[in-house]
XYZ file of C-alpha atoms in Angstrom:
371
model
C 58.599 1.472 -25.826
C 55.236 1.851 -27.502
C 54.964 0.628 -31.072
C 52.543 1.821 -33.760
C 50.109 -0.331 -35.665
C 51.585 -3.176 -37.670
C 51.850 -2.842 -41.465
C 48.645 -3.878 -43.210
C 46.488 -3.095 -40.191
C 44.438 -0.027 -39.360
C 44.315 1.740 -36.039
C 41.035 1.269 -34.141
C 38.625 4.151 -34.591
C 37.476 5.999 -31.496
C 33.840 5.670 -30.456
C 31.427 7.899 -32.314
C 30.765 10.061 -29.256
C 34.349 10.265 -28.006
C 35.788 13.726 -27.656
C 32.426 15.402 -28.096
C 30.590 17.391 -25.468
C 27.252 15.914 -24.520
C 24.469 17.840 -26.126
C 21.828 19.415 -23.934
C 18.504 17.797 -24.701
C 15.611 19.706 -23.177
C 12.673 17.767 -21.809
C 10.044 17.846 -24.549
C 7.197 17.621 -22.076
C 8.560 20.528 -20.043
C 8.926 22.637 -23.187
C 5.307 21.882 -24.098
C 4.155 22.828 -20.593
C 5.972 26.149 -20.735
C 4.386 26.763 -24.131
C 0.929 26.049 -22.718
C 1.600 28.445 -19.841
C 2.635 31.178 -22.271
C -0.496 30.617 -24.376
C -2.691 30.968 -21.285
C -0.884 34.180 -20.359
C -1.463 35.532 -23.872
C -5.168 34.703 -23.602
C -5.335 36.464 -20.240
C -3.625 39.539 -21.618
C -5.895 39.639 -24.686
C -9.101 39.248 -22.683
C -8.165 41.596 -19.824
C -5.297 43.838 -20.973
C -6.134 46.353 -18.268
C -5.693 43.935 -15.362
C -3.820 40.724 -16.181
C -0.158 41.788 -16.307
C -0.411 44.490 -13.672
C 1.975 44.292 -10.740
C -0.841 43.728 -8.273
C -2.402 40.862 -10.254
C 0.934 39.100 -10.820
C 1.700 39.373 -7.105
C -1.750 37.980 -6.299
C -1.238 34.992 -8.605
C 2.126 34.170 -7.057
C 0.729 34.482 -3.540
C -2.093 32.092 -4.445
C 0.370 29.667 -6.022
C 2.604 29.616 -2.940
C 0.440 27.481 -0.634
C -0.734 24.949 -3.200
C 2.787 24.895 -4.631
C 4.300 23.860 -1.298
C 1.719 21.075 -0.988
C 2.489 19.972 -4.550
C 6.192 19.629 -3.710
C 5.352 17.076 -1.027
C 2.781 15.402 -3.277
C 5.486 14.967 -5.923
C 7.505 12.762 -3.566
C 4.483 10.663 -2.591
C 3.313 10.094 -6.174
C 6.832 9.288 -7.405
C 7.051 6.811 -4.522
C 3.944 5.023 -5.779
C 1.391 6.509 -3.373
C -1.269 9.193 -3.290
C -2.765 11.434 -0.603
C -6.318 12.780 -0.663
C -6.134 14.385 2.781
C -3.768 17.306 2.140
C -6.519 19.944 2.115
C -7.928 18.723 5.418
C -4.453 18.633 6.976
C -3.939 22.252 5.899
C -7.263 23.166 7.514
C -6.438 21.364 10.774
C -2.969 22.919 10.966
C -4.355 26.412 10.334
C -7.002 25.986 13.030
C -4.402 24.844 15.566
C -2.239 27.846 14.676
C -5.043 30.355 15.131
C -6.176 28.658 18.333
C -2.734 29.263 19.812
C -2.846 32.835 18.506
C -6.063 33.492 20.425
C -4.265 32.320 23.580
C -1.455 34.862 23.087
C 1.235 32.417 21.955
C 4.041 33.833 19.834
C 4.611 33.298 16.103
C 7.390 30.748 16.638
C 5.105 28.529 18.693
C 2.379 28.864 16.068
C 4.714 27.785 13.258
C 6.110 24.845 15.223
C 2.564 23.747 16.018
C 1.581 23.840 12.336
C 4.603 21.729 11.384
C 3.972 19.188 14.142
C 0.275 18.838 13.335
C 0.978 18.403 9.629
C 3.829 15.949 10.145
C 1.760 14.046 12.724
C -1.120 13.586 10.297
C 1.354 12.483 7.644
C 2.857 9.999 10.104
C -0.571 8.456 10.706
C -1.114 8.138 6.965
C 2.348 6.659 6.473
C 1.969 4.068 9.222
C -1.425 2.981 7.890
C -0.140 2.664 4.333
C 3.325 1.223 4.975
C 2.838 -0.974 8.033
C -0.937 -1.428 8.132
C -1.010 -2.358 4.432
C -4.046 -0.103 3.951
C -4.598 1.103 0.383
C -3.399 4.751 0.164
C -6.725 5.848 -1.288
C -8.649 4.470 1.706
C -6.171 5.548 4.397
C -5.943 9.140 3.195
C -9.677 9.330 2.523
C -10.249 8.481 6.181
C -7.772 11.200 7.190
C -9.553 13.651 4.873
C -12.811 13.207 6.771
C -11.270 12.951 10.240
C -8.912 15.944 9.996
C -11.560 18.306 8.641
C -14.051 17.119 11.239
C -11.499 17.691 14.008
C -10.748 21.155 12.632
C -14.437 22.019 12.717
C -14.706 20.663 16.249
C -11.771 22.737 17.513
C -12.882 25.951 15.836
C -16.545 25.455 16.642
C -17.350 26.086 13.011
C -16.108 29.671 13.325
C -13.364 31.537 11.485
C -10.575 32.391 13.925
C -8.837 35.679 13.183
C -5.112 36.076 13.909
C -4.240 39.226 15.831
C -0.556 38.396 16.323
C 1.412 41.263 14.794
C 4.712 39.365 14.894
C 3.358 36.578 12.724
C 1.845 39.003 10.229
C 5.063 40.992 10.021
C 7.114 37.829 9.489
C 5.177 36.329 6.575
C 3.075 39.112 5.090
C 5.882 41.542 4.354
C 8.263 41.869 1.414
C 11.913 40.921 1.032
C 13.848 42.709 -1.712
C 10.547 43.820 -3.164
C 9.177 40.254 -3.373
C 6.515 38.931 -0.954
C 7.900 36.627 1.731
C 5.294 34.007 0.784
C 6.926 33.671 -2.624
C 10.386 33.379 -1.065
C 9.123 30.543 1.143
C 7.629 28.798 -1.880
C 10.888 29.161 -3.818
C 12.919 27.833 -0.883
C 10.695 24.754 -0.533
C 10.900 24.076 -4.282
C 14.695 24.417 -4.253
C 15.004 22.094 -1.266
C 12.646 19.584 -2.883
C 14.639 19.625 -6.122
C 17.926 19.041 -4.301
C 16.487 16.174 -2.258
C 14.894 14.509 -5.284
C 17.755 14.945 -7.751
C 20.916 14.999 -5.632
C 20.405 12.814 -2.563
C 20.085 9.149 -1.705
C 16.576 9.803 -0.413
C 15.496 10.957 -3.871
C 17.082 7.980 -5.621
C 15.416 5.623 -3.188
C 12.077 7.329 -3.814
C 12.418 6.682 -7.551
C 13.424 3.077 -6.883
C 10.544 2.405 -4.486
C 8.005 3.866 -6.889
C 9.442 2.143 -9.948
C 9.760 -1.373 -8.525
C 9.202 -1.892 -4.780
C 10.321 -5.535 -4.852
C 13.570 -4.718 -6.631
C 14.139 -1.862 -4.178
C 13.645 -4.264 -1.271
C 16.099 -6.748 -2.751
C 18.580 -3.885 -3.168
C 18.503 -3.306 0.585
C 16.006 -0.427 0.826
C 13.546 -0.537 3.709
C 10.496 0.115 1.535
C 8.032 0.398 4.415
C 10.041 2.903 6.385
C 10.809 4.963 3.286
C 7.129 5.049 2.321
C 6.221 6.217 5.807
C 8.730 9.082 5.615
C 7.304 10.178 2.266
C 3.920 10.789 3.897
C 5.556 12.536 6.854
C 7.334 14.842 4.392
C 4.047 15.636 2.662
C 2.400 16.335 6.018
C 5.170 18.773 6.922
C 4.632 20.538 3.585
C 0.942 20.835 4.487
C 1.961 22.473 7.759
C 4.081 25.024 5.875
C 1.188 25.634 3.481
C -1.080 26.281 6.467
C 1.313 29.013 7.625
C 1.117 30.641 4.200
C -2.680 30.427 4.123
C -3.007 31.973 7.573
C -0.486 34.669 6.675
C -2.389 35.538 3.488
C -5.906 35.455 4.957
C -5.061 36.331 8.614
C -7.506 33.621 9.687
C -7.866 29.908 10.225
C -10.998 27.905 9.454
C -12.118 24.344 8.871
C -12.906 25.318 5.274
C -9.287 26.148 4.433
C -7.580 23.963 1.855
C -10.716 22.910 -0.016
C -9.853 20.945 -3.188
C -6.122 21.291 -2.501
C -5.801 17.564 -3.147
C -7.260 18.007 -6.645
C -4.979 20.920 -7.501
C -1.855 19.243 -6.107
C -2.423 15.902 -7.828
C -3.273 17.665 -11.088
C -0.139 19.815 -10.944
C 2.089 16.806 -10.280
C 0.518 14.699 -13.042
C 0.629 17.528 -15.570
C 4.259 18.078 -14.596
C 5.131 14.601 -15.860
C 4.814 12.310 -12.831
C 3.337 8.860 -13.342
C 0.442 7.966 -11.064
C 1.909 4.461 -10.925
C 5.141 5.889 -9.495
C 8.777 5.836 -10.486
C 8.919 9.065 -12.496
C 8.417 12.755 -11.817
C 9.932 16.209 -12.042
C 10.016 18.992 -9.478
C 10.322 21.670 -12.172
C 7.399 20.129 -14.043
C 5.327 20.271 -10.871
C 6.064 23.984 -10.463
C 4.999 24.670 -14.054
C 1.828 22.652 -13.444
C 1.044 24.755 -10.364
C 1.535 27.955 -12.349
C -0.714 26.683 -15.158
C -3.594 26.012 -12.776
C -3.085 29.282 -10.922
C -3.047 31.353 -14.111
C -6.107 29.535 -15.489
C -8.025 30.294 -12.312
C -6.932 33.921 -12.420
C -7.976 34.328 -16.071
C -11.376 32.816 -15.306
C -11.818 35.092 -12.303
C -10.864 38.230 -14.228
C -13.402 37.314 -16.906
C -16.126 36.679 -14.283
C -16.478 32.974 -15.076
C -18.077 30.892 -12.297
C -16.048 28.482 -10.191
C -17.902 25.443 -11.524
C -16.519 26.208 -14.985
C -13.030 26.353 -13.463
C -13.498 22.952 -11.836
C -14.772 21.453 -15.107
C -11.727 22.831 -16.911
C -9.365 21.439 -14.264
C -10.984 18.012 -14.485
C -10.663 18.028 -18.253
C -6.999 18.985 -18.042
C -6.319 16.101 -15.651
C -8.018 13.620 -17.996
C -6.042 14.919 -20.972
C -2.783 14.691 -19.023
C -3.439 11.074 -18.001
C -4.445 10.149 -21.564
C -1.251 11.752 -22.868
C 0.784 9.723 -20.382
C -0.976 6.511 -21.413
C -0.413 7.139 -25.125
C 3.204 8.113 -24.503
C 3.919 4.921 -22.556
C 2.187 2.821 -25.199
C 4.257 4.422 -27.950
C 7.441 3.809 -25.960
C 6.624 0.106 -25.634
C 5.877 -0.156 -29.363
C 9.181 1.502 -30.288
C 11.110 -0.808 -27.984
C 9.364 -3.871 -29.374
C 8.512 -7.089 -27.540
C 11.053 -8.466 -25.081
C 13.479 -10.963 -26.659
C 12.574 -14.613 -26.272
C 14.960 -16.662 -24.134
C 17.519 -18.529 -26.249
C 17.445 -22.300 -25.825
C 20.321 -23.159 -28.162
C 23.056 -21.943 -25.871
C 21.558 -23.652 -22.855
C 21.309 -26.912 -24.814
C 24.929 -26.695 -25.941
C 26.218 -25.842 -22.501
C 24.348 -28.589 -20.687
C 26.181 -31.954 -20.520
C 24.797 -34.805 -22.619
C 23.000 -37.454 -20.587
C 24.949 -40.683 -20.132
C 23.471 -43.683 -21.945
C 21.505 -46.057 -19.810
C 23.110 -49.470 -19.331
C 21.563 -52.326 -21.272
C 19.538 -54.881 -19.319
C 21.877 -57.732 -20.283
C 24.935 -55.851 -19.086
C 23.223 -54.861 -15.886
C 22.258 -58.446 -15.243
C 25.784 -59.652 -15.950
C 27.345 -57.066 -13.685
C 24.942 -57.834 -10.874
C 25.448 -61.640 -11.142
C 27.892 -62.888 -8.463
C 31.088 -64.645 -9.563
C 31.338 -68.304 -8.773
């Protein structure tokens, strides 16, 4: 039989948060990014009210965002895992050239798509093996792939633009589904899959662990090398999908496809909140970063600004994003304060007192034999 509290005593109070529903706390950085995107859209509408928010221009922006957005999804995993890849644009070019080469030999659309995926994943596998097992710095390994893949693409295509004349491929990816271009549906599907993998699977949790502290991840039983390799394979496969979207949009493959994709993808991921040192990132933030860069480029194009101004603006945005990250991390460390010093009092009390050394006279007496 349960008894109440004894006289003169008070019942224990429940915790301050007990019985309350957890409040939804939106990500401040994500809210700021959405605000920046809205401001850019307002500027575009004010400068070109006759063209910016038209159905055709919005569709064009989303089509342009699809390919670089798919690459950025894969780049998000690599950067969160503590790596980086400078070869994504060249891998897109090589995959597109292989696709169009098969198209000129009358292969069907399914074979073309499988080829693009295999080429992209194969290039990612080479990068992953070099970084994970060859212990090559990611910057150097992917820089070598950047040069090699684009050179191979130029060699295969002979420096020419190869036009796709496969009607089945064009019908599959250039049409609309429920009034929305198929390219955008593919982009949305890749983003949704990336979010699920990052936020709801063991693979995503391991990616965060490997990027945050590789040694701790290894001690926890994670095969850091193998996981790092698979991150680059995943990014390579995303490059293969992006090559399909580029070929579907332009109906051609060339060694010049994917130029500066590495800059746009890294910038979108960093602006979206990922740390270049690894261990933190957001798939939704990456998508907003992709949209910001796409809308900025569209506003500049509608206002007849040259591409060099666009590149300068993108570089400035990247620098500002990295500076913001640095200041944010510094402020977090200041708020937390220095780590507590190890306490020596408890260790002194818990350790046994040393036994007194025997006196020399006693030692001599004990060691003297009895007669």
